Amino acid sequence: MKLNSVKASSLLLLIVFVLLLLSSLIQAPAIQWLNTATGDTSMAKYIYMTAAQTVIFILPSVVYSIIVKKKPSQMRLRGFRPAHIPLIIFLTLTTSTLVIVLNYVAAQIFGQTGETSLSGFTATNTPQIIMAIVALVVVPAVAEELLLRGIVLSDFESQGTRFAIVMSAVAFSCIHSSFYNFLGPLLAGLVYGYITYKLGSVIPAMLSHMINNLFALLLSMYIKRANIQISPFLFFFVCLIVFLIILMITLKLLEQMLTDRRVKAVYVPPKPFYTALRSLLNICFVVFLFIWIIRSVFEIAG
């Protein structure tokens, strides 16, 4: 029974990943068709992104939860204490600044940064900006956290919570990245899993994910519009200082909440981590990783 939940989630991940690959094939003609219908290239792009994320992440998650009869409470779809909001905000900003540093270091090592949904940000008027926020900030956070922390983490938790947090983060990183920027999404995924378990709800992870996306979007907009040129050393130094300052505040908030017992300690699995890892040696998860590796190799080689 325990192994079946891991196999089922692995199959779900494989389906989602295949849908992601297929969406990349139809993206250009779909956006062109929407552009003809709306007469607005930017709006067409963001409408497509919203629809694609709904079909790729939300629809399979809902269908899966119905098939396996997964209750909302089992997916941690419940409320959380408003007192935790400051911790969520500062923990997210800590992660976001560190991810920027890691991605920058990776770009220096591999000589490329890779494409992101923010790379081609083109919104200029209010309707476009609103649609961009929906497509780049709100929908990705809700859709991805519903899948990875609401379903995958809870299913993998039969093998231990630490294992579930790590593996849901690995899956999150595979969906978002290639070899050269694997660490940034992995770190973010670990934080989202940590928040979900600590606060007993997937909603804080969705909120944290939204804050991270909004932070990245605003930073991208500011740098693009201001046409800022920053030296590599200055960029790294500023991000490092900001990271250390926010980290101190975050650790203080977390220490207070742990002392007040408003958050719980991470569950230690009853068996070694490597034993739980064996549960992933099923055909669906192996194929999922194999496709990701092949895609990453071609992306780097190209």
PDB file of C-alpha atoms in Angstrom:
ATOM      1  CA  MET A   1       0.000   0.000   0.000  1.00  0.00           C
ATOM      2  CA  LYS A   2       2.821   2.352   0.881  1.00  0.00           C
ATOM      3  CA  LEU A   3       4.711   1.523  -2.284  1.00  0.00           C
ATOM      4  CA  ASN A   4       1.576   1.930  -4.396  1.00  0.00           C
ATOM      5  CA  SER A   5       1.183   5.568  -3.346  1.00  0.00           C
ATOM      6  CA  VAL A   6       4.740   6.289  -4.495  1.00  0.00           C
ATOM      7  CA  LYS A   7       4.159   4.469  -7.786  1.00  0.00           C
ATOM      8  CA  ALA A   8       0.912   6.337  -8.368  1.00  0.00           C
ATOM      9  CA  SER A   9       2.548   9.734  -7.740  1.00  0.00           C
ATOM     10  CA  SER A  10       5.470   8.758  -9.964  1.00  0.00           C
ATOM     11  CA  LEU A  11       3.022   7.992 -12.777  1.00  0.00           C
ATOM     12  CA  LEU A  12       1.345  11.372 -12.193  1.00  0.00           C
ATOM     13  CA  LEU A  13       4.736  13.132 -12.400  1.00  0.00           C
ATOM     14  CA  LEU A  14       5.539  11.312 -15.639  1.00  0.00           C
ATOM     15  CA  ILE A  15       2.199  12.333 -17.174  1.00  0.00           C
ATOM     16  CA  VAL A  16       2.724  15.974 -16.155  1.00  0.00           C
ATOM     17  CA  PHE A  17       6.255  16.003 -17.559  1.00  0.00           C
ATOM     18  CA  VAL A  18       5.099  14.542 -20.884  1.00  0.00           C
ATOM     19  CA  LEU A  19       2.340  17.170 -21.043  1.00  0.00           C
ATOM     20  CA  LEU A  20       4.983  19.859 -20.444  1.00  0.00           C
ATOM     21  CA  LEU A  21       7.050  18.566 -23.355  1.00  0.00           C
ATOM     22  CA  LEU A  22       3.988  18.407 -25.616  1.00  0.00           C
ATOM     23  CA  SER A  23       2.974  21.949 -24.665  1.00  0.00           C
ATOM     24  CA  SER A  24       6.345  23.229 -25.845  1.00  0.00           C
ATOM     25  CA  LEU A  25       5.608  21.760 -29.288  1.00  0.00           C
ATOM     26  CA  ILE A  26       2.234  23.463 -29.682  1.00  0.00           C
ATOM     27  CA  GLN A  27       3.120  26.710 -27.915  1.00  0.00           C
ATOM     28  CA  ALA A  28       4.113  28.730 -30.993  1.00  0.00           C
ATOM     29  CA  PRO A  29       1.062  27.866 -33.179  1.00  0.00           C
ATOM     30  CA  ALA A  30      -1.297  28.194 -30.201  1.00  0.00           C
ATOM     31  CA  ILE A  31      -0.006  31.678 -29.327  1.00  0.00           C
ATOM     32  CA  GLN A  32      -0.179  32.671 -32.996  1.00  0.00           C
ATOM     33  CA  TRP A  33      -3.829  31.564 -33.141  1.00  0.00           C
ATOM     34  CA  LEU A  34      -4.635  33.461 -29.933  1.00  0.00           C
ATOM     35  CA  ASN A  35      -2.808  36.501 -31.274  1.00  0.00           C
ATOM     36  CA  THR A  36      -5.021  36.429 -34.378  1.00  0.00           C
ATOM     37  CA  ALA A  37      -8.113  36.155 -32.188  1.00  0.00           C
ATOM     38  CA  THR A  38      -7.154  38.867 -29.680  1.00  0.00           C
ATOM     39  CA  GLY A  39      -4.896  41.125 -31.732  1.00  0.00           C
ATOM     40  CA  ASP A  40      -2.539  41.375 -28.752  1.00  0.00           C
ATOM     41  CA  THR A  41       0.686  39.343 -28.778  1.00  0.00           C
ATOM     42  CA  SER A  42       1.459  39.775 -25.073  1.00  0.00           C
ATOM     43  CA  MET A  43      -2.088  38.972 -23.999  1.00  0.00           C
ATOM     44  CA  ALA A  44      -2.106  35.899 -26.248  1.00  0.00           C
ATOM     45  CA  LYS A  45       1.092  34.615 -24.652  1.00  0.00           C
ATOM     46  CA  TYR A  46      -0.174  35.010 -21.090  1.00  0.00           C
ATOM     47  CA  ILE A  47      -3.580  33.507 -21.906  1.00  0.00           C
ATOM     48  CA  TYR A  48      -1.824  30.467 -23.358  1.00  0.00           C
ATOM     49  CA  MET A  49       0.464  30.144 -20.318  1.00  0.00           C
ATOM     50  CA  THR A  50      -2.510  30.268 -17.941  1.00  0.00           C
ATOM     51  CA  ALA A  51      -4.465  27.682 -19.933  1.00  0.00           C
ATOM     52  CA  ALA A  52      -1.424  25.424 -20.358  1.00  0.00           C
ATOM     53  CA  GLN A  53      -0.603  25.412 -16.643  1.00  0.00           C
ATOM     54  CA  THR A  54      -4.213  24.635 -15.812  1.00  0.00           C
ATOM     55  CA  VAL A  55      -4.281  21.668 -18.186  1.00  0.00           C
ATOM     56  CA  ILE A  56      -0.788  20.423 -17.328  1.00  0.00           C
ATOM     57  CA  PHE A  57      -0.852  20.720 -13.532  1.00  0.00           C
ATOM     58  CA  ILE A  58      -4.310  21.391 -12.101  1.00  0.00           C
ATOM     59  CA  LEU A  59      -6.429  19.077 -14.269  1.00  0.00           C
ATOM     60  CA  PRO A  60      -4.233  15.954 -13.734  1.00  0.00           C
ATOM     61  CA  SER A  61      -4.055  16.704 -10.005  1.00  0.00           C
ATOM     62  CA  VAL A  62      -7.830  16.966  -9.697  1.00  0.00           C
ATOM     63  CA  VAL A  63      -8.405  13.814 -11.769  1.00  0.00           C
ATOM     64  CA  TYR A  64      -5.781  11.935  -9.730  1.00  0.00           C
ATOM     65  CA  SER A  65      -7.318  12.999  -6.409  1.00  0.00           C
ATOM     66  CA  ILE A  66     -10.722  11.790  -7.609  1.00  0.00           C
ATOM     67  CA  ILE A  67      -9.402   8.438  -8.852  1.00  0.00           C
ATOM     68  CA  VAL A  68      -7.451   7.628  -5.672  1.00  0.00           C
ATOM     69  CA  LYS A  69     -10.151   9.233  -3.496  1.00  0.00           C
ATOM     70  CA  LYS A  70      -7.727  11.655  -1.906  1.00  0.00           C
ATOM     71  CA  LYS A  71      -9.466  13.986   0.529  1.00  0.00           C
ATOM     72  CA  PRO A  72      -8.565  17.715   0.735  1.00  0.00           C
ATOM     73  CA  SER A  73      -7.280  17.178   4.284  1.00  0.00           C
ATOM     74  CA  GLN A  74      -4.881  14.491   3.008  1.00  0.00           C
ATOM     75  CA  MET A  75      -3.517  17.078   0.568  1.00  0.00           C
ATOM     76  CA  ARG A  76      -3.180  19.589   3.420  1.00  0.00           C
ATOM     77  CA  LEU A  77      -5.734  21.890   1.789  1.00  0.00           C
ATOM     78  CA  ARG A  78      -6.580  23.668   5.007  1.00  0.00           C
ATOM     79  CA  GLY A  79      -6.141  27.085   6.579  1.00  0.00           C
ATOM     80  CA  PHE A  80      -3.172  28.339   8.583  1.00  0.00           C
ATOM     81  CA  ARG A  81      -2.494  30.894  11.286  1.00  0.00           C
ATOM     82  CA  PRO A  82      -2.119  34.515  10.097  1.00  0.00           C
ATOM     83  CA  ALA A  83       0.655  34.857  12.706  1.00  0.00           C
ATOM     84  CA  HIS A  84       2.823  32.715  10.412  1.00  0.00           C
ATOM     85  CA  ILE A  85       2.697  35.216   7.538  1.00  0.00           C
ATOM     86  CA  PRO A  86       5.851  37.173   8.601  1.00  0.00           C
ATOM     87  CA  LEU A  87       7.808  33.902   8.747  1.00  0.00           C
ATOM     88  CA  ILE A  88       6.518  32.902   5.298  1.00  0.00           C
ATOM     89  CA  ILE A  89       7.491  36.272   3.798  1.00  0.00           C
ATOM     90  CA  PHE A  90      11.011  36.395   5.238  1.00  0.00           C
ATOM     91  CA  LEU A  91      11.700  32.713   4.573  1.00  0.00           C
ATOM     92  CA  THR A  92      10.641  33.252   0.954  1.00  0.00           C
ATOM     93  CA  LEU A  93      12.801  36.354   0.508  1.00  0.00           C
ATOM     94  CA  THR A  94      15.746  34.515   2.067  1.00  0.00           C
ATOM     95  CA  THR A  95      15.301  31.711  -0.427  1.00  0.00           C
ATOM     96  CA  SER A  96      14.741  34.050  -3.378  1.00  0.00           C
ATOM     97  CA  THR A  97      17.978  35.979  -2.816  1.00  0.00           C
ATOM     98  CA  LEU A  98      19.963  32.771  -2.332  1.00  0.00           C
ATOM     99  CA  VAL A  99      18.427  31.278  -5.501  1.00  0.00           C
ATOM    100  CA  ILE A 100      19.535  34.371  -7.447  1.00  0.00           C
ATOM    101  CA  VAL A 101      23.085  33.871  -6.162  1.00  0.00           C
ATOM    102  CA  LEU A 102      23.058  30.144  -7.024  1.00  0.00           C
ATOM    103  CA  ASN A 103      21.644  30.735 -10.497  1.00  0.00           C
ATOM    104  CA  TYR A 104      24.220  33.458 -11.120  1.00  0.00           C
ATOM    105  CA  VAL A 105      27.060  31.161 -10.037  1.00  0.00           C
ATOM    106  CA  ALA A 106      25.654  28.416 -12.284  1.00  0.00           C
ATOM    107  CA  ALA A 107      25.472  30.872 -15.187  1.00  0.00           C
ATOM    108  CA  GLN A 108      29.147  31.750 -14.688  1.00  0.00           C
ATOM    109  CA  ILE A 109      30.122  28.071 -14.623  1.00  0.00           C
ATOM    110  CA  PHE A 110      28.031  26.931 -17.586  1.00  0.00           C
ATOM    111  CA  GLY A 111      28.062  30.186 -19.504  1.00  0.00           C
ATOM    112  CA  GLN A 112      24.268  30.409 -19.780  1.00  0.00           C
ATOM    113  CA  THR A 113      21.225  31.155 -17.649  1.00  0.00           C
ATOM    114  CA  GLY A 114      18.542  29.266 -19.537  1.00  0.00           C
ATOM    115  CA  GLU A 115      15.097  30.489 -20.510  1.00  0.00           C
ATOM    116  CA  THR A 116      12.528  31.322 -17.885  1.00  0.00           C
ATOM    117  CA  SER A 117       8.954  32.545 -18.096  1.00  0.00           C
ATOM    118  CA  LEU A 118      10.245  35.978 -17.095  1.00  0.00           C
ATOM    119  CA  SER A 119      12.891  36.199 -19.815  1.00  0.00           C
ATOM    120  CA  GLY A 120      10.398  37.449 -22.405  1.00  0.00           C
ATOM    121  CA  PHE A 121       8.282  39.684 -20.172  1.00  0.00           C
ATOM    122  CA  THR A 122       6.529  42.085 -22.540  1.00  0.00           C
ATOM    123  CA  ALA A 123       3.513  43.490 -20.645  1.00  0.00           C
ATOM    124  CA  THR A 124       3.202  47.265 -21.023  1.00  0.00           C
ATOM    125  CA  ASN A 125      -0.398  48.248 -20.205  1.00  0.00           C
ATOM    126  CA  THR A 126      -2.637  47.486 -17.217  1.00  0.00           C
ATOM    127  CA  PRO A 127      -4.645  44.565 -18.716  1.00  0.00           C
ATOM    128  CA  GLN A 128      -1.419  42.922 -19.915  1.00  0.00           C
ATOM    129  CA  ILE A 129       0.260  43.381 -16.526  1.00  0.00           C
ATOM    130  CA  ILE A 130      -2.757  41.896 -14.701  1.00  0.00           C
ATOM    131  CA  MET A 131      -2.786  38.909 -17.047  1.00  0.00           C
ATOM    132  CA  ALA A 132       0.980  38.540 -16.646  1.00  0.00           C
ATOM    133  CA  ILE A 133       0.627  38.417 -12.856  1.00  0.00           C
ATOM    134  CA  VAL A 134      -2.063  35.756 -13.196  1.00  0.00           C
ATOM    135  CA  ALA A 135       0.053  33.694 -15.630  1.00  0.00           C
ATOM    136  CA  LEU A 136       3.466  34.160 -14.019  1.00  0.00           C
ATOM    137  CA  VAL A 137       2.686  34.572 -10.320  1.00  0.00           C
ATOM    138  CA  VAL A 138      -0.692  33.202  -9.204  1.00  0.00           C
ATOM    139  CA  VAL A 139      -1.494  30.199 -11.411  1.00  0.00           C
ATOM    140  CA  PRO A 140       2.004  28.599 -11.310  1.00  0.00           C
ATOM    141  CA  ALA A 141       2.112  28.817  -7.517  1.00  0.00           C
ATOM    142  CA  VAL A 142      -1.324  27.271  -7.005  1.00  0.00           C
ATOM    143  CA  ALA A 143      -0.975  24.626  -9.742  1.00  0.00           C
ATOM    144  CA  GLU A 144       2.551  23.459  -8.919  1.00  0.00           C
ATOM    145  CA  GLU A 145       2.095  23.394  -5.147  1.00  0.00           C
ATOM    146  CA  LEU A 146      -1.184  21.490  -5.493  1.00  0.00           C
ATOM    147  CA  LEU A 147       0.675  18.817  -7.454  1.00  0.00           C
ATOM    148  CA  LEU A 148       4.057  18.687  -5.715  1.00  0.00           C
ATOM    149  CA  ARG A 149       3.264  19.486  -2.101  1.00  0.00           C
ATOM    150  CA  GLY A 150      -0.437  18.645  -2.006  1.00  0.00           C
ATOM    151  CA  ILE A 151      -0.156  15.261  -3.745  1.00  0.00           C
ATOM    152  CA  VAL A 152       3.462  14.131  -4.265  1.00  0.00           C
ATOM    153  CA  LEU A 153       4.703  15.099  -0.804  1.00  0.00           C
ATOM    154  CA  SER A 154       1.724  13.510   0.951  1.00  0.00           C
ATOM    155  CA  ASP A 155       2.025  10.286  -1.101  1.00  0.00           C
ATOM    156  CA  PHE A 156       5.794  10.008  -0.605  1.00  0.00           C
ATOM    157  CA  GLU A 157       5.384  10.673   3.112  1.00  0.00           C
ATOM    158  CA  SER A 158       4.641   6.982   3.628  1.00  0.00           C
ATOM    159  CA  GLN A 159       8.426   6.604   3.341  1.00  0.00           C
ATOM    160  CA  GLY A 160       9.157   9.388   5.857  1.00  0.00           C
ATOM    161  CA  THR A 161       8.576  13.135   5.857  1.00  0.00           C
ATOM    162  CA  ARG A 162      12.178  14.166   5.221  1.00  0.00           C
ATOM    163  CA  PHE A 163      12.294  11.808   2.254  1.00  0.00           C
ATOM    164  CA  ALA A 164       8.996  13.227   0.963  1.00  0.00           C
ATOM    165  CA  ILE A 165      10.206  16.838   1.266  1.00  0.00           C
ATOM    166  CA  VAL A 166      13.459  16.066  -0.564  1.00  0.00           C
ATOM    167  CA  MET A 167      11.879  14.052  -3.375  1.00  0.00           C
ATOM    168  CA  SER A 168       9.077  16.551  -3.982  1.00  0.00           C
ATOM    169  CA  ALA A 169      11.811  19.205  -4.252  1.00  0.00           C
ATOM    170  CA  VAL A 170      13.779  17.044  -6.711  1.00  0.00           C
ATOM    171  CA  ALA A 171      10.650  16.604  -8.845  1.00  0.00           C
ATOM    172  CA  PHE A 172      10.002  20.366  -8.643  1.00  0.00           C
ATOM    173  CA  SER A 173      13.537  21.097  -9.837  1.00  0.00           C
ATOM    174  CA  CYS A 174      13.337  18.575 -12.692  1.00  0.00           C
ATOM    175  CA  ILE A 175      10.123  20.175 -13.934  1.00  0.00           C
ATOM    176  CA  HIS A 176      11.675  23.654 -13.818  1.00  0.00           C
ATOM    177  CA  SER A 177      15.293  23.253 -14.798  1.00  0.00           C
ATOM    178  CA  SER A 178      18.222  21.552 -16.475  1.00  0.00           C
ATOM    179  CA  PHE A 179      21.649  20.608 -15.121  1.00  0.00           C
ATOM    180  CA  TYR A 180      22.976  24.159 -15.107  1.00  0.00           C
ATOM    181  CA  ASN A 181      20.305  25.653 -12.839  1.00  0.00           C
ATOM    182  CA  PHE A 182      19.187  22.639 -10.821  1.00  0.00           C
ATOM    183  CA  LEU A 183      20.193  23.945  -7.373  1.00  0.00           C
ATOM    184  CA  GLY A 184      18.037  27.081  -7.343  1.00  0.00           C
ATOM    185  CA  PRO A 185      14.675  25.344  -7.921  1.00  0.00           C
ATOM    186  CA  LEU A 186      15.788  22.491  -5.651  1.00  0.00           C
ATOM    187  CA  LEU A 187      16.368  24.914  -2.781  1.00  0.00           C
ATOM    188  CA  ALA A 188      13.016  26.610  -3.402  1.00  0.00           C
ATOM    189  CA  GLY A 189      11.294  23.218  -3.488  1.00  0.00           C
ATOM    190  CA  LEU A 190      12.858  22.234  -0.156  1.00  0.00           C
ATOM    191  CA  VAL A 191      11.580  25.453   1.405  1.00  0.00           C
ATOM    192  CA  TYR A 192       8.058  24.956   0.049  1.00  0.00           C
ATOM    193  CA  GLY A 193       8.018  21.403   1.383  1.00  0.00           C
ATOM    194  CA  TYR A 194       9.392  22.560   4.732  1.00  0.00           C
ATOM    195  CA  ILE A 195       6.713  25.252   5.032  1.00  0.00           C
ATOM    196  CA  THR A 196       3.957  22.807   4.070  1.00  0.00           C
ATOM    197  CA  TYR A 197       4.919  20.316   6.753  1.00  0.00           C
ATOM    198  CA  LYS A 198       5.812  22.806   9.474  1.00  0.00           C
ATOM    199  CA  LEU A 199       2.573  24.764   9.164  1.00  0.00           C
ATOM    200  CA  GLY A 200       0.396  21.760   8.317  1.00  0.00           C
ATOM    201  CA  SER A 201      -1.038  23.343   5.181  1.00  0.00           C
ATOM    202  CA  VAL A 202      -0.152  23.652   1.496  1.00  0.00           C
ATOM    203  CA  ILE A 203      -1.625  27.182   1.368  1.00  0.00           C
ATOM    204  CA  PRO A 204       1.499  28.810   2.939  1.00  0.00           C
ATOM    205  CA  ALA A 205       3.645  27.082   0.273  1.00  0.00           C
ATOM    206  CA  MET A 206       1.378  28.528  -2.421  1.00  0.00           C
ATOM    207  CA  LEU A 207       1.699  31.976  -0.810  1.00  0.00           C
ATOM    208  CA  SER A 208       5.478  31.599  -0.542  1.00  0.00           C
ATOM    209  CA  HIS A 209       5.668  30.509  -4.177  1.00  0.00           C
ATOM    210  CA  MET A 210       3.612  33.528  -5.237  1.00  0.00           C
ATOM    211  CA  ILE A 211       5.862  35.909  -3.285  1.00  0.00           C
ATOM    212  CA  ASN A 212       8.937  34.361  -4.896  1.00  0.00           C
ATOM    213  CA  ASN A 213       7.446  34.675  -8.404  1.00  0.00           C
ATOM    214  CA  LEU A 214       6.329  38.250  -7.762  1.00  0.00           C
ATOM    215  CA  PHE A 215       9.759  39.166  -6.389  1.00  0.00           C
ATOM    216  CA  ALA A 216      11.433  37.727  -9.510  1.00  0.00           C
ATOM    217  CA  LEU A 217       8.920  39.454 -11.799  1.00  0.00           C
ATOM    218  CA  LEU A 218       9.360  42.879 -10.188  1.00  0.00           C
ATOM    219  CA  LEU A 219      13.148  42.517 -10.197  1.00  0.00           C
ATOM    220  CA  SER A 220      13.075  41.526 -13.877  1.00  0.00           C
ATOM    221  CA  MET A 221      10.816  44.473 -14.765  1.00  0.00           C
ATOM    222  CA  TYR A 222      12.977  46.956 -12.849  1.00  0.00           C
ATOM    223  CA  ILE A 223      16.290  45.814 -14.329  1.00  0.00           C
ATOM    224  CA  LYS A 224      14.838  45.685 -17.854  1.00  0.00           C
ATOM    225  CA  ARG A 225      13.190  49.111 -17.734  1.00  0.00           C
ATOM    226  CA  ALA A 226      16.061  50.817 -15.918  1.00  0.00           C
ATOM    227  CA  ASN A 227      18.587  49.135 -18.254  1.00  0.00           C
ATOM    228  CA  ILE A 228      20.873  48.572 -15.261  1.00  0.00           C
ATOM    229  CA  GLN A 229      24.382  47.271 -15.853  1.00  0.00           C
ATOM    230  CA  ILE A 230      25.881  45.704 -12.706  1.00  0.00           C
ATOM    231  CA  SER A 231      29.360  44.216 -12.451  1.00  0.00           C
ATOM    232  CA  PRO A 232      29.447  40.497 -11.539  1.00  0.00           C
ATOM    233  CA  PHE A 233      31.271  41.113  -8.260  1.00  0.00           C
ATOM    234  CA  LEU A 234      28.916  43.912  -7.163  1.00  0.00           C
ATOM    235  CA  PHE A 235      25.858  41.814  -8.055  1.00  0.00           C
ATOM    236  CA  PHE A 236      27.122  38.855  -6.037  1.00  0.00           C
ATOM    237  CA  PHE A 237      28.155  41.063  -3.095  1.00  0.00           C
ATOM    238  CA  VAL A 238      24.821  42.919  -2.881  1.00  0.00           C
ATOM    239  CA  CYS A 239      22.786  39.681  -3.082  1.00  0.00           C
ATOM    240  CA  LEU A 240      24.977  38.082  -0.430  1.00  0.00           C
ATOM    241  CA  ILE A 241      24.570  41.001   1.994  1.00  0.00           C
ATOM    242  CA  VAL A 242      20.786  41.113   1.474  1.00  0.00           C
ATOM    243  CA  PHE A 243      20.603  37.342   1.936  1.00  0.00           C
ATOM    244  CA  LEU A 244      22.510  37.430   5.247  1.00  0.00           C
ATOM    245  CA  ILE A 245      20.370  40.255   6.640  1.00  0.00           C
ATOM    246  CA  ILE A 246      17.069  38.580   5.749  1.00  0.00           C
ATOM    247  CA  LEU A 247      18.405  35.216   6.950  1.00  0.00           C
ATOM    248  CA  MET A 248      19.056  36.607  10.447  1.00  0.00           C
ATOM    249  CA  ILE A 249      15.495  37.936  10.669  1.00  0.00           C
ATOM    250  CA  THR A 250      14.070  34.650   9.375  1.00  0.00           C
ATOM    251  CA  LEU A 251      16.022  32.536  11.857  1.00  0.00           C
ATOM    252  CA  LYS A 252      14.878  34.777  14.709  1.00  0.00           C
ATOM    253  CA  LEU A 253      11.223  34.407  13.694  1.00  0.00           C
ATOM    254  CA  LEU A 254      11.591  30.651  13.327  1.00  0.00           C
ATOM    255  CA  GLU A 255      13.311  30.365  16.698  1.00  0.00           C
ATOM    256  CA  GLN A 256      10.456  32.254  18.379  1.00  0.00           C
ATOM    257  CA  MET A 257       7.807  30.067  16.771  1.00  0.00           C
ATOM    258  CA  LEU A 258       9.622  26.849  17.653  1.00  0.00           C
ATOM    259  CA  THR A 259       9.959  28.053  21.241  1.00  0.00           C
ATOM    260  CA  ASP A 260       6.242  28.882  21.332  1.00  0.00           C
ATOM    261  CA  ARG A 261       5.527  25.467  19.764  1.00  0.00           C
ATOM    262  CA  ARG A 262       3.524  27.091  16.990  1.00  0.00           C
ATOM    263  CA  VAL A 263       5.322  24.926  14.434  1.00  0.00           C
ATOM    264  CA  LYS A 264       6.260  21.268  14.768  1.00  0.00           C
ATOM    265  CA  ALA A 265       9.554  19.464  14.315  1.00  0.00           C
ATOM    266  CA  VAL A 266      10.174  17.484  11.134  1.00  0.00           C
ATOM    267  CA  TYR A 267       9.192  13.838  11.477  1.00  0.00           C
ATOM    268  CA  VAL A 268      12.137  11.397  11.507  1.00  0.00           C
ATOM    269  CA  PRO A 269      11.329   8.336   9.358  1.00  0.00           C
ATOM    270  CA  PRO A 270      11.438   4.958  11.115  1.00  0.00           C
ATOM    271  CA  LYS A 271      13.799   3.593   8.462  1.00  0.00           C
ATOM    272  CA  PRO A 272      17.011   4.872   6.824  1.00  0.00           C
ATOM    273  CA  PHE A 273      16.764   7.343   3.952  1.00  0.00           C
ATOM    274  CA  TYR A 274      18.422   4.978   1.485  1.00  0.00           C
ATOM    275  CA  THR A 275      15.770   2.351   2.243  1.00  0.00           C
ATOM    276  CA  ALA A 276      13.013   4.813   1.376  1.00  0.00           C
ATOM    277  CA  LEU A 277      14.924   5.722  -1.773  1.00  0.00           C
ATOM    278  CA  ARG A 278      14.419   2.173  -3.050  1.00  0.00           C
ATOM    279  CA  SER A 279      10.717   2.892  -3.340  1.00  0.00           C
ATOM    280  CA  LEU A 280      11.535   5.207  -6.261  1.00  0.00           C
ATOM    281  CA  LEU A 281      12.995   2.357  -8.322  1.00  0.00           C
ATOM    282  CA  ASN A 282       9.758   1.997 -10.249  1.00  0.00           C
ATOM    283  CA  ILE A 283       9.369   2.328 -13.987  1.00  0.00           C
ATOM    284  CA  CYS A 284       7.435   5.629 -13.910  1.00  0.00           C
ATOM    285  CA  PHE A 285       9.921   7.569 -11.789  1.00  0.00           C
ATOM    286  CA  VAL A 286      12.914   6.096 -13.655  1.00  0.00           C
ATOM    287  CA  VAL A 287      11.379   7.120 -17.010  1.00  0.00           C
ATOM    288  CA  PHE A 288      10.562  10.572 -15.588  1.00  0.00           C
ATOM    289  CA  LEU A 289      14.244  11.096 -14.631  1.00  0.00           C
ATOM    290  CA  PHE A 290      15.500   9.587 -17.888  1.00  0.00           C
ATOM    291  CA  ILE A 291      13.413  11.981 -20.005  1.00  0.00           C
ATOM    292  CA  TRP A 292      14.574  14.932 -17.893  1.00  0.00           C
ATOM    293  CA  ILE A 293      18.234  13.938 -18.309  1.00  0.00           C
ATOM    294  CA  ILE A 294      17.870  13.528 -22.087  1.00  0.00           C
ATOM    295  CA  ARG A 295      16.085  16.872 -22.399  1.00  0.00           C
ATOM    296  CA  SER A 296      18.746  18.585 -20.269  1.00  0.00           C
ATOM    297  CA  VAL A 297      21.597  17.122 -22.313  1.00  0.00           C
ATOM    298  CA  PHE A 298      20.043  18.314 -25.598  1.00  0.00           C
ATOM    299  CA  GLU A 299      19.305  21.742 -24.088  1.00  0.00           C
ATOM    300  CA  ILE A 300      22.905  22.204 -22.964  1.00  0.00           C
ATOM    301  CA  ALA A 301      24.345  20.779 -26.199  1.00  0.00           C
ATOM    302  CA  GLY A 302      22.084  23.026 -28.276  1.00  0.00           C
TER     303      GLY A 302
END
